Amino acid sequence: MRKVDVLIAGGGDSGLAVFRVVKTLRPDWEVAIVKPEKGFTFKCPLRYYISGEIGESNVLHDDEHMFHGATLIYAKLVGGDPKGKIAELDNGEKIRYEKLVLATGSKPHIPNIPGVDLKGVHALRYFPSAKAIAEEAKQASSVVVVGAGYIATDLADCFKKMGLEVSLVVRSRVLRTSIDSEFSTMVEEQLTQHGVKVVKGSPVKILGADRAEGVLLDSGAEVKGDFIVFATGIRPVVEPAANLGAAIGSKGVIVDDRLETTLRDVYAVGEVAEVRHMITGEPMTVGTAAAAMAQGDVAGFNICGFNIKYPGGLSCLVSRIFDLYVGAAGLTEDQARAAGFKPVVEKVEYLDHYTVYPGGRKYWARMIYDSASGRLLGAQFTGYGNVADKVEAAVLAIRFGATMADLVTHYSAAFPAATFNPRFNQFREPAKKVFSEKAK
Amino acid sequence: MRKVDVLIAGGGDSGLAVFRVVKTLRPDWEVAIVKPEKGFTFKCPLRYYISGEIGESNVLHDDEHMFHGATLIYAKLVGGDPKGKIAELDNGEKIRYEKLVLATGSKPHIPNIPGVDLKGVHALRYFPSAKAIAEEAKQASSVVVVGAGYIATDLADCFKKMGLEVSLVVRSRVLRTSIDSEFSTMVEEQLTQHGVKVVKGSPVKILGADRAEGVLLDSGAEVKGDFIVFATGIRPVVEPAANLGAAIGSKGVIVDDRLETTLRDVYAVGEVAEVRHMITGEPMTVGTAAAAMAQGDVAGFNICGFNIKYPGGLSCLVSRIFDLYVGAAGLTEDQARAAGFKPVVEKVEYLDHYTVYPGGRKYWARMIYDSASGRLLGAQFTGYGNVADKVEAAVLAIRFGATMADLVTHYSAAFPAATFNPRFNQFREPAKKVFSEKAK
C-alpha cells in the first residue's frame, strides 16, 4: 500500500495552497495529490480566455508545474477508513496517509428543468467548459446568461464586449447576496446602458428541440439566445467526506477553527468546508479563490504542527461591470436584518481627490452598522475606479471588530490628488453620522 | 464678561472639527472661536493654488461660512485662570468658558542660519505665505526647496511642473520619517528623472545681499535659486497652554486618551496635542489634516459628554511625486529598531491586475513585523497608481493589532481586472513568508 505524509484530495486553489505551504515548511514530506483530471485551471480569468484576450496557456497549467514535488494521482477519493488512516480511490487504490485534506471543490448547480440536457446549455467551471463556451460564442450572435451573481454579470460584460446580444435572466436583482438594492439598481442600469437586456424571472424550461434556443420564464416570457450559460451557483462535493464518516452540515463538511473535520487529521478546505460566518457564526461556505487560498494556508500550517485559527468566513466581492466597479465585504443590510441585527446604514458619495478641483472619479459607499453594538457589519462600494483596496480595508475593519466608536477616531493620510478630503473619510464620516444621530 | 459653553482657541482643521461636532450634537450651545486672522486656509491643496491650477476661492474661505453659528473673535489666547474657567486673550478680553479647546496649531520651523530674514526666503503655512510663494514663482526661473518631507517633495513636483529649475536640498534622504531607504531611493530617482536636482546637505547660510540667491551647504557647495522655500518642519504653539498651567511634554501639550489636558475641561487637539504613539506609546504629535480632524472629532464628542478614546497617534503618508505614488503607515524599519523591536521586513512586488495578461501598473509593498510578537508595525507602498486605500487598509490592520498569524488567514476578494492574484495578497503573502521562515 502506498504511504504518504499528506494526501490532498482535490487539485484546485485550496488544495494547491495546502500543498505549497506543506512543501515549503516540510520539504521532506511526501505529498500526494488526488485529482480527477489533468490540468490546473485558473478559474477567475476564464472570461478573458472566452473572449480571446488571453490564450489557453494563461488559464490551463500543467499539474507537474503547479504541484512540483508532489505525487500526482488521477482518480477520485471515494471514502476510506479514517481510523486506520486509509483513503480509498475510485480506481480501487488504497493509500495510507498521516494527514488527509478534503479539497474536493464543488459542481455547478443547474436548475433541474426540462431541456437542460440539450446542446448549447452550459455552465462555467473548469477549462473544458470555458473552451466549449468560447466555441459557442464564436459562432453565436446571441446568448442567454442565467444568474445574478458576479460570474453572471461578468459573463454578460464579456459576451457583450464580444459583440453578442446578451440577455441576463435574474430572479430578483443582480448581486443580491453581496449588495443591497440601491447598488443593485446601479449595476443593472450599467448593464442596460451597455446594451445588456436584464430580464426578471426564473427559467422553467429550455426552449428548442435539437439544441437550446432560449429559455421560458415563469412569467411566460420567452428569452431567445443561440446558447445558454447557467451561472446559478455551485454545490460542494461532500460525498467523499460523508463516505469517510466526517460530519456534514447544512452547507458542507463541518470543520473547526483549525479547519480540521470531525475526523482527526482530516482537514477540509475551499468550497466544501463549512466554516462559521465571521460575524453571525452561522454555517457557510466561501466559494472564492481568495478564500480557498487563505483556508489552504491555514490548513497547511496546522498540518505542519502549527495552531493557526481561521477567523471565520466573510463574503467579499470585487468586480467591474463595464465602467462601474463594485465591491463588498460582510453582511448586506438585508442579511444583517435576517441575522437579527438592527442595521443602520449610512451612504456617502465621494471622489478620488479633493473637491477643490474639478473632475475625478465618483465613488459611493454604504456602511452598515449594528445599532446595538455599533459594530461594522458590512461595507459596499461602487464607483468609476477600482474599489479593491477599499474592500480590503473594510474586510480588515470587519475582521477586527471595528465599531462606530472606533471608526470615529480613525484616520489615514490625505493628499489632494489621491484621496478625498479627509474630513469625509469613508470610514469615519458614516460612523460619525450614525453615532451623532444616535447621540442626539 | 462674555460667557460661552465652548471656547476654541485656533481656527484650523482640528478646531473646525471640534466646532462641527459640538454644533451638531449641541446646537443650543454657544461656541466661540478665537483665531488670530480672518480666513480659513485649506492647507493641503495650497500647491495647486501656487501653480495656478486652482483659484484663491478654493483654498481661502470665509470664517462665517466655515464656522457658521459660532461667535468669531479675532485675537490670540494668551492664558487665563483654568480653575475659574476664564480664558484671557491678547486684546485684554476675558471669557468664561465651560470647556476650552487648545487648537493653536504650529509655526513653520526654519533653521536659524544667517540670511533667513532676507527677501525671497519663505515657508509655506497659511494662505498669505502661499500667495507670496506663488508671486515669487511667477517671476523666478529657479528655486531651492529645503526639506525632505512630503511638503518638500510636493513643492519640488509643483515648481518643476511650473517650469522652474528646482533644487531640493535634503539632509539625509527624502521622506526618511515615513519610508525606509530603498523606497527613498526610488522617490529620489523619480525626482531626478523629472529634472529635480536632489542635493544632499544642510544649509548653513542663505546666499545673497538684498535678497536670497541660494543656500550655502555644510559641504561647502552653493545651491543657487531665485528664491528659497523651507519645508523643514513645524513647531507647536504651546505657549497659551503653558500659560494656563497645562503640562507640556517633550512634543506638545500633554493629553490623555480623551484628549483632555492635565487641566480639567481643557482639551488639546491637532498639532499641539502630545498624544501617545499607537504602537510604541512614545509621545508624539501628528501634523496632518487627517489626524487633526480625527482628534477634533474625539474631543468634540467628549466635550459633549461622550467617552471616546483616541487610539493613539500613527504617522501616515499618501503622496504622489510625478508618476510615482508613495504611501506609508506606522513605523519604518529604522524607527522600529530604534523603538526596541526586532523588525523583520518582507517586500513584495505586484500589479493592479492578475499577471495572466500583459500591462498593468506595478506596486511595491514593504511590510514590517515585530519578530517577537508578530505584530504588523508598519507598511510602505510605492507604485504607479494610487496607494491611498492600501495605506488605509494598513492603518486599520495596525490599529487593530494585526499579527502575522492573523494575516496568514486574511483574505479579501479577487477579480482579474482589479486585483493582483489573491495567492499573493499584499497582506497575507509577506506575513506567510516571514512566518514560514521563522517556522523552519
Coordinates of N, CA and C in Angstrom, one line a residue, chain B residues 139 247 317:
Chain B
Q139 N 7.7 85.0 -11.2 CA 8.8 85.8 -11.7 C 10.1 85.1 -11.7
A247 N 0.2 70.9 31.6 CA 1.5 70.3 31.5 C 1.9 70.1 30.0
L317 N 1.2 58.5 5.5 CA 1.6 59.3 4.3 C 0.9 58.8 3.1

